[in-house]
Coordinates of C-alpha atoms in Angstrom, one line a residue:
X25 CA 134.9 79.0 92.6
X26 CA 133.2 80.7 89.7
X27 CA 129.4 81.2 90.0
X28 CA 128.2 83.2 86.5
X29 CA 125.3 85.3 87.6
X30 CA 123.4 86.7 84.7
X31 CA 121.7 90.2 85.3
X32 CA 118.6 90.4 86.9
X33 CA 115.6 90.8 84.7
X34 CA 114.0 94.0 84.3
X35 CA 111.0 93.5 86.4
X36 CA 112.9 92.8 89.4
X37 CA 111.9 89.5 90.5
X38 CA 112.1 88.4 93.9
X39 CA 115.6 86.8 95.5
X40 CA 113.9 83.3 95.9
X41 CA 113.0 83.2 91.9
X42 CA 116.4 84.0 91.1
X43 CA 119.2 81.9 89.4
X44 CA 117.1 79.2 87.9
X45 CA 117.5 80.4 84.4
X46 CA 118.9 78.5 81.7
X47 CA 119.6 80.7 78.9
X48 CA 123.4 80.8 79.5
X49 CA 123.5 77.1 78.3
X50 CA 122.9 78.4 74.4
X51 CA 126.3 80.1 74.8
X52 CA 129.5 78.4 74.4
X53 CA 131.5 80.2 77.3
X54 CA 134.9 78.6 78.0
X55 CA 134.8 79.8 81.8
X56 CA 132.7 76.7 83.8
X57 CA 130.0 77.9 85.8
X58 CA 129.6 76.6 89.3
X59 CA 126.1 77.7 90.1
X60 CA 123.7 81.1 90.2
X61 CA 123.0 83.0 93.2
X62 CA 120.8 80.5 95.1
X63 CA 123.9 78.0 95.0
X64 CA 126.3 80.9 96.2
X65 CA 123.8 81.8 99.3
X66 CA 123.5 78.2 100.2
X67 CA 127.1 77.3 100.0
X68 CA 127.6 80.4 102.0
X69 CA 126.4 78.8 105.0
X70 CA 128.5 75.7 104.9
X71 CA 131.5 75.4 107.1
X72 CA 133.4 73.8 104.1
X73 CA 132.7 76.7 101.5
X74 CA 135.2 77.1 99.0
X75 CA 135.3 80.9 99.0
X76 CA 135.9 83.8 101.5
X77 CA 135.2 86.7 99.7
X78 CA 132.4 87.3 96.7
X79 CA 133.2 89.9 93.9
X80 CA 130.7 91.1 91.2
X81 CA 131.4 93.3 88.4
X82 CA 129.2 96.1 89.5
X83 CA 127.2 96.4 92.4
X84 CA 124.0 97.1 90.6
X85 CA 124.4 93.6 88.8
X86 CA 123.5 92.0 92.0
X87 CA 119.8 93.0 91.8
X88 CA 117.8 95.7 90.1
X89 CA 115.9 96.5 93.1
X90 CA 118.1 97.9 96.1
X91 CA 116.1 96.1 98.7
X92 CA 117.3 92.6 97.2
X93 CA 120.8 94.3 96.7
X94 CA 121.2 94.9 100.2
X95 CA 119.3 91.8 101.4
X96 CA 122.4 89.7 99.5
X97 CA 125.0 92.0 101.1
X98 CA 123.7 91.8 104.7
X99 CA 123.2 88.0 104.4
X100 CA 126.5 87.6 103.2
X101 CA 128.0 90.2 105.8
X102 CA 126.2 88.1 108.6
X103 CA 128.5 85.0 107.6
X104 CA 131.8 86.9 107.4
X105 CA 131.7 87.3 103.7
X106 CA 132.7 90.6 102.1
X107 CA 130.9 91.8 99.2
X108 CA 133.4 93.8 96.6
X109 CA 132.8 95.0 93.2
X110 CA 135.5 95.4 90.7
X111 CA 134.7 98.9 89.9
X112 CA 134.9 100.0 93.9
X113 CA 138.0 100.4 95.6
X114 CA 138.6 97.2 97.9
X115 CA 139.6 98.5 101.5
X116 CA 140.9 96.1 103.8
X117 CA 141.3 98.1 106.6
X118 CA 137.9 98.3 108.2
X119 CA 136.6 101.5 106.5
X120 CA 133.6 101.6 104.6
X121 CA 131.4 104.4 105.1
X122 CA 132.3 106.0 101.9
X123 CA 132.2 102.6 100.1
X124 CA 128.4 102.3 101.5
X125 CA 127.7 105.8 100.4
X126 CA 128.6 105.2 96.8
X127 CA 127.3 102.0 96.6
X128 CA 124.0 103.0 97.9
X129 CA 123.8 105.9 95.3
X130 CA 124.8 103.5 92.4
X131 CA 122.0 101.0 93.6
X132 CA 119.2 103.9 94.0
X133 CA 120.3 105.1 90.7
X134 CA 120.0 101.5 88.8
X135 CA 116.3 100.9 90.4
X136 CA 115.4 104.5 89.4
X137 CA 116.8 103.8 86.1
X138 CA 114.8 100.3 85.8
X139 CA 111.4 102.1 86.5
X140 CA 111.7 104.9 84.2
X141 CA 112.6 102.1 81.4
X142 CA 109.7 100.4 82.3
X143 CA 107.2 103.1 82.4
X144 CA 108.7 104.9 79.0
X145 CA 108.4 101.6 77.3
X146 CA 104.7 101.2 78.4
X147 CA 104.0 104.7 77.5
X148 CA 105.5 103.7 74.0
X149 CA 103.5 100.7 73.6
X150 CA 100.2 103.0 74.8
X151 CA 101.3 105.5 71.9
X152 CA 102.1 102.5 69.6
X153 CA 98.3 101.1 70.0
X154 CA 96.6 104.4 70.0
X155 CA 98.4 105.1 66.6
X156 CA 97.1 102.1 65.2
X157 CA 100.5 99.8 64.8
X158 CA 100.3 96.3 65.3
X159 CA 102.6 94.5 67.7
X160 CA 103.8 91.0 66.7
X161 CA 102.4 88.7 64.0
X162 CA 99.0 89.9 62.6
X163 CA 96.2 87.7 64.1
X164 CA 94.7 85.1 61.6
X165 CA 92.6 86.8 59.0
X166 CA 94.6 90.0 58.6
X167 CA 97.6 90.6 56.7
X168 CA 100.9 93.0 57.8
X169 CA 100.4 96.4 55.8
X170 CA 103.9 97.8 56.2
X171 CA 104.2 101.5 56.2
X172 CA 107.2 104.0 56.7
X173 CA 108.4 104.6 60.3
X174 CA 106.5 107.6 61.8
X175 CA 109.9 108.9 63.3
X176 CA 112.0 110.7 60.6
X177 CA 115.2 109.1 61.6
X178 CA 114.1 105.8 62.1
X179 CA 112.3 106.1 58.7
X180 CA 115.5 107.4 56.9
X181 CA 117.2 104.0 58.0
X182 CA 114.5 102.3 56.3
X183 CA 112.9 101.3 59.5
X184 CA 108.9 100.3 59.0
X185 CA 106.0 99.4 61.1
X186 CA 103.0 97.7 60.1
X187 CA 99.1 98.1 60.3
X188 CA 96.4 95.5 59.9
X189 CA 94.6 94.7 56.5
X190 CA 91.8 92.2 56.1
X191 CA 93.3 88.8 54.5
X192 CA 90.6 88.4 51.5
X193 CA 90.9 84.8 52.1
X194 CA 91.1 84.1 55.7
X195 CA 88.8 87.3 56.7
X196 CA 85.7 85.9 55.8
X197 CA 86.3 82.5 57.6
X198 CA 86.8 84.8 61.1
X199 CA 83.2 85.9 60.1
X200 CA 81.9 82.7 59.9
X201 CA 83.4 81.7 63.3
X202 CA 81.8 84.6 64.9
X203 CA 78.2 83.9 63.4
X204 CA 78.5 80.6 64.3
X205 CA 79.4 81.3 67.9
X206 CA 77.0 84.1 68.4
X207 CA 74.2 82.6 66.4
X208 CA 74.1 78.8 67.0
X209 CA 76.1 79.2 70.4
X210 CA 78.7 76.2 69.5
X211 CA 81.7 75.1 71.7
X212 CA 84.9 75.8 70.6
X213 CA 85.4 72.1 69.6
X214 CA 82.1 71.9 68.0
X215 CA 83.2 75.0 65.5
X216 CA 86.3 73.2 65.0
X217 CA 84.9 70.0 63.9
X218 CA 82.6 72.1 61.3
X219 CA 85.5 74.2 59.7
X220 CA 87.7 70.5 59.4
X221 CA 85.0 69.7 57.2
X222 CA 86.2 71.7 54.2
X223 CA 89.8 72.8 54.9
X224 CA 89.8 74.4 51.3
X225 CA 87.2 77.0 52.3
X226 CA 88.2 77.5 55.7
X227 CA 92.2 77.4 55.5
X228 CA 93.7 76.3 59.4
X229 CA 96.0 78.6 61.1
X230 CA 99.8 78.4 60.6
X231 CA 102.1 78.5 63.5
X232 CA 104.8 80.7 63.9
X233 CA 106.8 77.8 64.5
X234 CA 106.1 75.9 61.2
X235 CA 106.8 72.3 62.7
X236 CA 104.2 73.2 65.3
X237 CA 101.5 73.3 62.7
X238 CA 98.9 70.7 62.9
X239 CA 97.0 71.3 59.6
X240 CA 93.9 71.5 60.9
X241 CA 91.6 73.8 63.3
X242 CA 91.6 72.9 67.0
X243 CA 89.7 73.9 70.0
X244 CA 92.7 76.4 70.8
X245 CA 92.8 78.0 67.5
X246 CA 88.8 78.7 67.4
X247 CA 89.3 80.1 71.0
X248 CA 92.1 82.2 69.8
X249 CA 90.3 84.0 66.9
X250 CA 87.1 84.2 69.1
X251 CA 88.9 85.9 71.9
X252 CA 90.7 88.5 70.0
X253 CA 89.2 92.0 70.3
X254 CA 91.3 93.2 67.4
X255 CA 88.9 91.8 64.9
X256 CA 86.4 95.0 66.0
X257 CA 88.7 97.4 64.2
X258 CA 90.2 98.6 67.3
X259 CA 94.0 98.0 68.3
X260 CA 94.3 96.3 71.7
X261 CA 97.2 95.6 73.6
X262 CA 98.2 94.0 77.2
X263 CA 95.7 91.3 76.6
X264 CA 98.4 88.6 78.3
X265 CA 101.0 89.2 81.0
X266 CA 103.7 88.1 78.9
X267 CA 106.6 88.7 81.3
X268 CA 105.1 89.8 84.8
X269 CA 102.8 86.8 84.9
X270 CA 104.2 83.8 82.6
X271 CA 101.7 84.6 79.8
X272 CA 98.3 84.8 82.0
X273 CA 95.5 86.3 80.2
X274 CA 94.6 89.6 81.8
X275 CA 91.1 90.6 82.6
X276 CA 89.5 92.9 80.0
X277 CA 89.5 95.7 82.4
X278 CA 93.5 95.8 81.9
X279 CA 93.3 95.7 78.3
X280 CA 94.2 99.0 76.5
X281 CA 92.1 99.8 73.6
X282 CA 92.8 102.5 71.3
X283 CA 90.4 105.4 71.2
X284 CA 88.9 105.0 67.8
X285 CA 88.9 102.2 65.3
X286 CA 92.4 102.1 63.4
X287 CA 91.8 99.2 60.6
X288 CA 89.0 97.7 59.0
X289 CA 86.7 95.5 61.1
X290 CA 85.9 92.1 60.5
X291 CA 83.2 91.7 63.2
X292 CA 80.7 94.4 64.7
X293 CA 81.5 95.0 68.5
X294 CA 78.0 93.6 69.1
X295 CA 78.8 90.4 67.3
X296 CA 82.1 90.4 69.2
X297 CA 80.3 91.0 72.4
X298 CA 77.5 88.3 71.8
X299 CA 80.5 85.8 71.1
X300 CA 82.1 86.6 74.7
X301 CA 78.3 86.3 76.2
X302 CA 78.2 82.7 75.1
X303 CA 81.4 81.7 76.7
X304 CA 80.2 83.0 79.8
X305 CA 76.9 81.3 79.7
X306 CA 78.0 77.9 78.3
X307 CA 81.1 77.7 80.6
X308 CA 81.5 73.6 81.6
X309 CA 78.7 72.6 79.2
X310 CA 79.8 70.6 75.9
X311 CA 77.6 71.7 72.8
X312 CA 77.4 68.5 71.2
X313 CA 74.1 66.8 71.5
X314 CA 73.7 63.2 72.8
X315 CA 75.3 61.3 75.4
X316 CA 78.7 62.2 77.1
X317 CA 80.8 60.0 75.7
X318 CA 83.4 60.9 78.1
X319 CA 81.5 59.0 80.6
X320 CA 81.3 55.3 80.1
X321 CA 78.1 54.7 82.2
X322 CA 76.2 57.5 80.4
X323 CA 72.8 55.5 79.3
X324 CA 70.8 58.6 77.8
X325 CA 71.1 62.5 77.1
X326 CA 68.8 65.5 78.3
X327 CA 67.1 68.0 76.2
X328 CA 67.4 70.9 78.2
X329 CA 70.8 70.2 79.5
X330 CA 72.7 73.8 80.1
X331 CA 69.6 76.0 79.6
X332 CA 68.1 75.0 83.0
X333 CA 69.1 76.9 85.8
X334 CA 68.0 76.8 89.6
X335 CA 66.9 80.3 90.5
X336 CA 67.9 80.1 94.4
X337 CA 71.2 79.6 93.8
X338 CA 71.9 80.4 89.9
X339 CA 73.5 76.9 89.1
X340 CA 72.7 74.9 85.9
X341 CA 70.4 71.9 86.6
X342 CA 71.4 68.5 85.5
X343 CA 69.3 65.6 84.1
X344 CA 68.3 62.6 85.9
X345 CA 66.1 59.4 85.0
X346 CA 64.0 58.2 87.4
X347 CA 61.1 55.3 87.0
X348 CA 61.0 56.2 83.5
X349 CA 60.4 59.9 84.1
X350 CA 63.1 62.8 83.2
X351 CA 63.9 65.0 85.8
X352 CA 66.3 68.4 86.3
X353 CA 68.0 68.8 89.4
X354 CA 69.6 71.1 91.5
X355 CA 71.4 69.5 94.3
X356 CA 74.4 71.9 95.5
X357 CA 77.0 70.7 98.5
X358 CA 75.9 71.8 101.6
X359 CA 78.6 74.5 101.8
X360 CA 77.4 76.2 98.5
X361 CA 73.7 75.9 99.3
X362 CA 72.2 79.2 100.2
X363 CA 69.6 79.8 102.9
X364 CA 66.3 78.4 102.3
X365 CA 67.6 76.4 99.3
X366 CA 66.4 72.7 99.8
X367 CA 68.8 69.9 99.7
X368 CA 67.4 69.0 96.1
X369 CA 65.3 70.3 93.8
X370 CA 63.2 68.0 91.1
X371 CA 61.3 69.6 88.1
X372 CA 59.7 67.0 85.5
X373 CA 60.6 67.2 81.7
X374 CA 56.9 67.1 80.6
X375 CA 55.8 70.3 81.9
X376 CA 59.0 72.0 81.0
X377 CA 58.7 70.8 77.0
X378 CA 54.9 72.0 76.9
X379 CA 55.7 75.1 78.4
X380 CA 58.2 75.7 76.0
X381 CA 56.5 74.6 73.0
X382 CA 53.4 76.9 74.1
X383 CA 55.8 80.0 74.6
X384 CA 57.3 79.7 71.0
X385 CA 53.9 79.1 69.4
X386 CA 52.5 82.1 71.2
X387 CA 55.3 84.7 71.5
X388 CA 57.9 83.7 68.8
X389 CA 56.0 81.8 65.8
X390 CA 52.4 83.1 66.6
X391 CA 50.4 85.3 64.2
X392 CA 49.7 87.6 67.0
X393 CA 53.3 88.1 68.2
X394 CA 53.5 91.7 67.4
X395 CA 50.3 92.6 69.5
X396 CA 51.8 90.5 72.5
X397 CA 54.9 92.0 72.2
X398 CA 53.6 95.5 71.8
X399 CA 51.9 95.2 75.5
X400 CA 55.1 93.8 76.8
X401 CA 57.2 96.7 75.5
X402 CA 54.5 99.2 76.9
X403 CA 55.2 97.8 80.6
X404 CA 58.9 98.4 80.1
X405 CA 60.5 101.5 81.7
X406 CA 63.0 103.2 78.9
X407 CA 64.1 105.7 81.5
X408 CA 67.5 104.3 81.7
X409 CA 68.0 104.7 77.8
X410 CA 67.0 108.4 77.7
X411 CA 69.2 109.1 80.9
X412 CA 72.3 107.3 79.4
X413 CA 71.9 109.4 76.0
X414 CA 71.5 112.6 78.0
X415 CA 74.7 111.7 79.9
X416 CA 76.5 110.9 76.7
X417 CA 75.4 114.0 74.9
X418 CA 76.6 116.1 78.3
X419 CA 79.9 114.6 78.2
X420 CA 80.5 115.0 74.7
X421 CA 79.4 119.0 75.2
X422 CA 82.0 119.2 78.0
X423 CA 84.7 118.0 75.8
X424 CA 84.1 120.3 73.0
X425 CA 84.0 123.1 75.4
X426 CA 87.3 121.9 77.1
X427 CA 89.1 121.8 73.5
X428 CA 87.7 125.4 72.6
X429 CA 88.9 126.3 76.2
X430 CA 92.4 125.1 75.5
X431 CA 92.5 126.5 71.9
X432 CA 91.5 129.9 73.8
X433 CA 94.7 129.6 76.2
X434 CA 96.9 129.0 73.3
X435 CA 95.9 131.6 71.2
X436 CA 96.6 133.9 73.9
X437 CA 100.2 132.7 74.3
X438 CA 100.5 133.2 70.3
X439 CA 98.8 136.7 70.5
X440 CA 101.5 138.0 73.2
X441 CA 104.5 140.0 71.3
X442 CA 107.0 139.5 74.0
X443 CA 105.6 137.0 76.7
X444 CA 107.3 137.0 80.3
X445 CA 108.3 133.6 81.5
X446 CA 105.5 134.2 84.4
X447 CA 103.0 134.3 81.7
X448 CA 104.4 131.1 79.9
X449 CA 104.5 129.6 83.2
X450 CA 100.8 130.4 83.9
X451 CA 99.9 129.5 80.6
X452 CA 101.6 125.9 80.8
X453 CA 99.8 125.5 83.9
X454 CA 96.1 126.2 82.4
X455 CA 97.0 124.1 79.6
X456 CA 98.1 121.3 81.6
X457 CA 95.0 121.7 84.1
X458 CA 92.8 121.6 81.2
X459 CA 94.6 118.6 79.6
X460 CA 93.9 116.6 82.7
X461 CA 90.2 117.6 82.8
X462 CA 89.9 116.5 78.9
X463 CA 91.4 113.3 79.5
X464 CA 89.0 112.6 82.6
X465 CA 86.0 113.5 80.3
X466 CA 87.5 111.4 77.5
X467 CA 87.6 108.4 79.6
X468 CA 84.2 108.9 81.1
X469 CA 83.0 109.1 77.4
X470 CA 84.7 105.5 76.9
X471 CA 83.3 104.4 80.1
X472 CA 79.8 105.3 79.0
X473 CA 79.9 103.7 75.7
X474 CA 81.0 100.7 76.9
X475 CA 77.9 100.6 79.3
X476 CA 75.6 101.3 76.6
X477 CA 72.1 99.9 77.3
X478 CA 70.0 97.7 75.6
X479 CA 67.0 99.3 73.5
X480 CA 64.3 96.7 72.3
X481 CA 63.7 96.6 68.7
X482 CA 60.6 94.8 67.5
X483 CA 61.5 95.0 64.0
X484 CA 63.7 92.0 64.8
X485 CA 60.7 89.4 65.3
X486 CA 59.5 90.1 62.1
X487 CA 62.3 88.1 60.8
X488 CA 61.3 84.9 62.5
X489 CA 58.7 82.9 60.5
X490 CA 55.0 82.2 61.5
X491 CA 53.5 78.7 62.2
X492 CA 53.5 75.9 64.8
X493 CA 55.9 73.6 66.4
X494 CA 55.8 70.6 68.5
X495 CA 59.0 70.7 70.5
X496 CA 58.3 67.1 71.6
X497 CA 58.7 65.6 68.4
X498 CA 61.8 67.0 67.4
X499 CA 65.2 65.3 67.7
X500 CA 67.3 66.5 70.0
X501 CA 69.9 67.8 67.8
X502 CA 67.5 69.8 66.1
X503 CA 65.9 71.2 69.3
X504 CA 69.2 72.1 70.5
X505 CA 70.0 74.0 67.4
X506 CA 66.8 75.9 67.9
X507 CA 67.4 76.8 71.5
X508 CA 71.0 77.9 70.8
X509 CA 69.9 79.9 67.8
X510 CA 67.4 81.8 70.2
X511 CA 69.6 82.0 73.1
X512 CA 67.1 80.3 75.3
X513 CA 67.3 80.7 79.3
X514 CA 65.1 78.8 81.6
X515 CA 65.4 79.5 85.2
X516 CA 63.1 77.6 87.8
X517 CA 61.8 79.7 90.8
X518 CA 60.8 76.8 93.5
X519 CA 58.7 79.7 95.8
X520 CA 56.3 79.8 93.5
X521 CA 56.9 76.7 91.4
X522 CA 57.3 78.7 87.9
X523 CA 59.7 78.5 85.3
X524 CA 60.9 82.1 83.5
X525 CA 62.1 81.7 80.1
X526 CA 63.5 84.4 78.0
X527 CA 65.0 84.2 74.2
X528 CA 67.2 87.1 72.6
X529 CA 67.3 88.4 69.2
X530 CA 69.9 90.6 68.1
X531 CA 71.0 92.4 64.6
X532 CA 74.0 89.9 64.4
X533 CA 71.8 86.6 64.6
X534 CA 68.5 87.0 62.9
X535 CA 69.8 85.3 60.0
X536 CA 71.0 82.4 61.6
X537 CA 67.7 81.9 63.6
X538 CA 65.8 82.3 60.9
X539 CA 67.9 79.7 58.8
X540 CA 67.6 77.4 62.1
X541 CA 63.8 77.7 62.0
X542 CA 63.6 76.8 58.5
X543 CA 66.0 74.3 58.6
X544 CA 63.8 72.4 61.2
X545 CA 60.3 73.2 59.4
X546 CA 58.3 72.2 56.4
X547 CA 56.8 75.5 54.6
X548 CA 53.2 75.5 54.3
X549 CA 53.0 77.7 51.4
X550 CA 51.1 74.8 49.4
X551 CA 48.3 73.8 51.5
X552 CA 49.9 70.5 52.6
X553 CA 49.6 69.8 56.3
X554 CA 53.1 68.3 56.4
X555 CA 52.0 64.9 57.4
X556 CA 53.9 63.2 54.9
X557 CA 57.3 64.1 56.0
X558 CA 59.3 62.8 58.6
X559 CA 62.8 62.9 60.2
X560 CA 63.6 66.3 61.9
X561 CA 61.2 68.5 59.4
X562 CA 58.1 66.9 60.1
X563 CA 57.6 68.6 63.6
X564 CA 57.2 72.5 62.7
X565 CA 54.6 73.9 60.1
X566 CA 55.3 77.4 59.0
X567 CA 54.6 79.9 56.5
X568 CA 57.1 82.4 55.0
X569 CA 57.6 85.6 57.0
X570 CA 55.3 88.6 55.9
X571 CA 57.7 90.4 53.5
X572 CA 60.4 92.1 56.2
X573 CA 64.0 90.9 55.1
X574 CA 65.7 93.6 57.2
X575 CA 64.9 94.6 60.8
X576 CA 64.7 98.2 59.6
X577 CA 66.4 99.3 62.9
X578 CA 68.2 102.7 62.2
X579 CA 69.3 103.1 66.1
X580 CA 72.7 104.8 67.1
X581 CA 74.9 102.2 68.4
X582 CA 76.7 105.0 70.6
X583 CA 73.6 105.7 72.4
X584 CA 71.9 102.3 72.9
X585 CA 72.6 98.9 71.7
X586 CA 69.7 97.3 69.7
X587 CA 68.4 93.7 70.3
X588 CA 64.9 92.1 71.4
X589 CA 64.8 90.1 74.4
X590 CA 61.1 88.6 75.0
X591 CA 60.5 86.9 78.6
X592 CA 57.5 84.9 79.8
X593 CA 56.9 82.4 82.8
X594 CA 54.8 79.4 83.0
X595 CA 53.6 77.1 86.2
X596 CA 55.1 73.6 86.7
X597 CA 52.1 71.6 87.1

């Protein structure tokens, strides 16, 4: 009986997962294969087994980990089946002490070798990422710019690496996708449908295997663009557990980022973050207006679907029509109902629509919005912004001081004419200690920059037009475009029967918000009252914004992020 067993993989998978590979079928090997390691262990327990001993090429070919190798050996030994290796002497006289010693040493060396190779490989990928070289195929929107290999020996052999360069045709498509996502807060499929309307302007991705190319934008192709952090200009690695977890996406905290931008960015970090926030807010909620066609029994749609949440449990409220009135309901299962949460909470749509209309006409489109915003900002505490800036400056100062200290230590070694071994050792120990402190401070600096606080920017409000709007007259598609553009969030508080509402304006989205407001309005610069219009342009009357075409904020993005969040609340009568 011949059981052809290929070498176990580097990662050292468990014994129960061994022996199920089919890669050998791609090779025309004239020796028949009776099975793998699982087939061998199964037949070893049978009374009529076809073998009396098991022989392998080398004991370290049984398993990469010593534990798994000895487990197989002990299992066979209990069944009276010896395990021999072709590179070891086969002793039949029962003396095994020297054989066991040699075997355990070889198994230990084999396990050490695998671990060292994995660690060095991981370190090589980290250095590769830090230097800005791309791994694999360039993302959509970038081209591979080949450069000579940084290692002289490999460079002489003609080896190259590649960095990312913007694609003049597909790069703008990436920016458009992020602008739609962050500005209009559309879902993946809704964005794909819009791109598919003009494939000449928005060429779809081409799969690595050409026969898999579908020739249009899909849900997954849009998602692949929106979730790729390389578009921010940083090189990022370890986004997926390719071998250890079958391609599962790793959490962002497990990603390996370069310490500085390595290639031209297609979108800013603020825009990328805003796009990821949309995915979190819209999870499980479709962006297309109108009834849900996936449910045949759906008779109507609900304007505030996906915007209303319950303040007691944090879940989204769903719409329901009862006796001619529209309600938004929170009805969690008993097991998920927090203490104090009623069995169901019902909120009528009429007061929600009235409160939303009043909020926008007063705080967003009202002529006195800046005065009201000034009063609101005066009550805000910006101490955390100043504290973050002070911590950032302090860490940067400590990093600069550690670099100077390291240079002074090396200068003392260079100035010594004939340094003794003890002196060199002390210099090495001191340099290593300073290097460890420097790495810790650099890691702290990255964490501070990742946790950059938000600073309100009142100038962003000037990008919006002024005038009045009646949301009750807007068609649902128009209303939802406006709510998505301003990232509206509404939360109902059962205790005081109030609804908290807030909108968010960021530097990446004011143009989209202005376009959305204007697209659903009738400009009032000619004295018309707008009563002669119909459709989705008859509900809102505005005048052009008073001159500000740029929000005028010159903040430092490393010390704080700039956006404007305007909260308010109104009672449910």
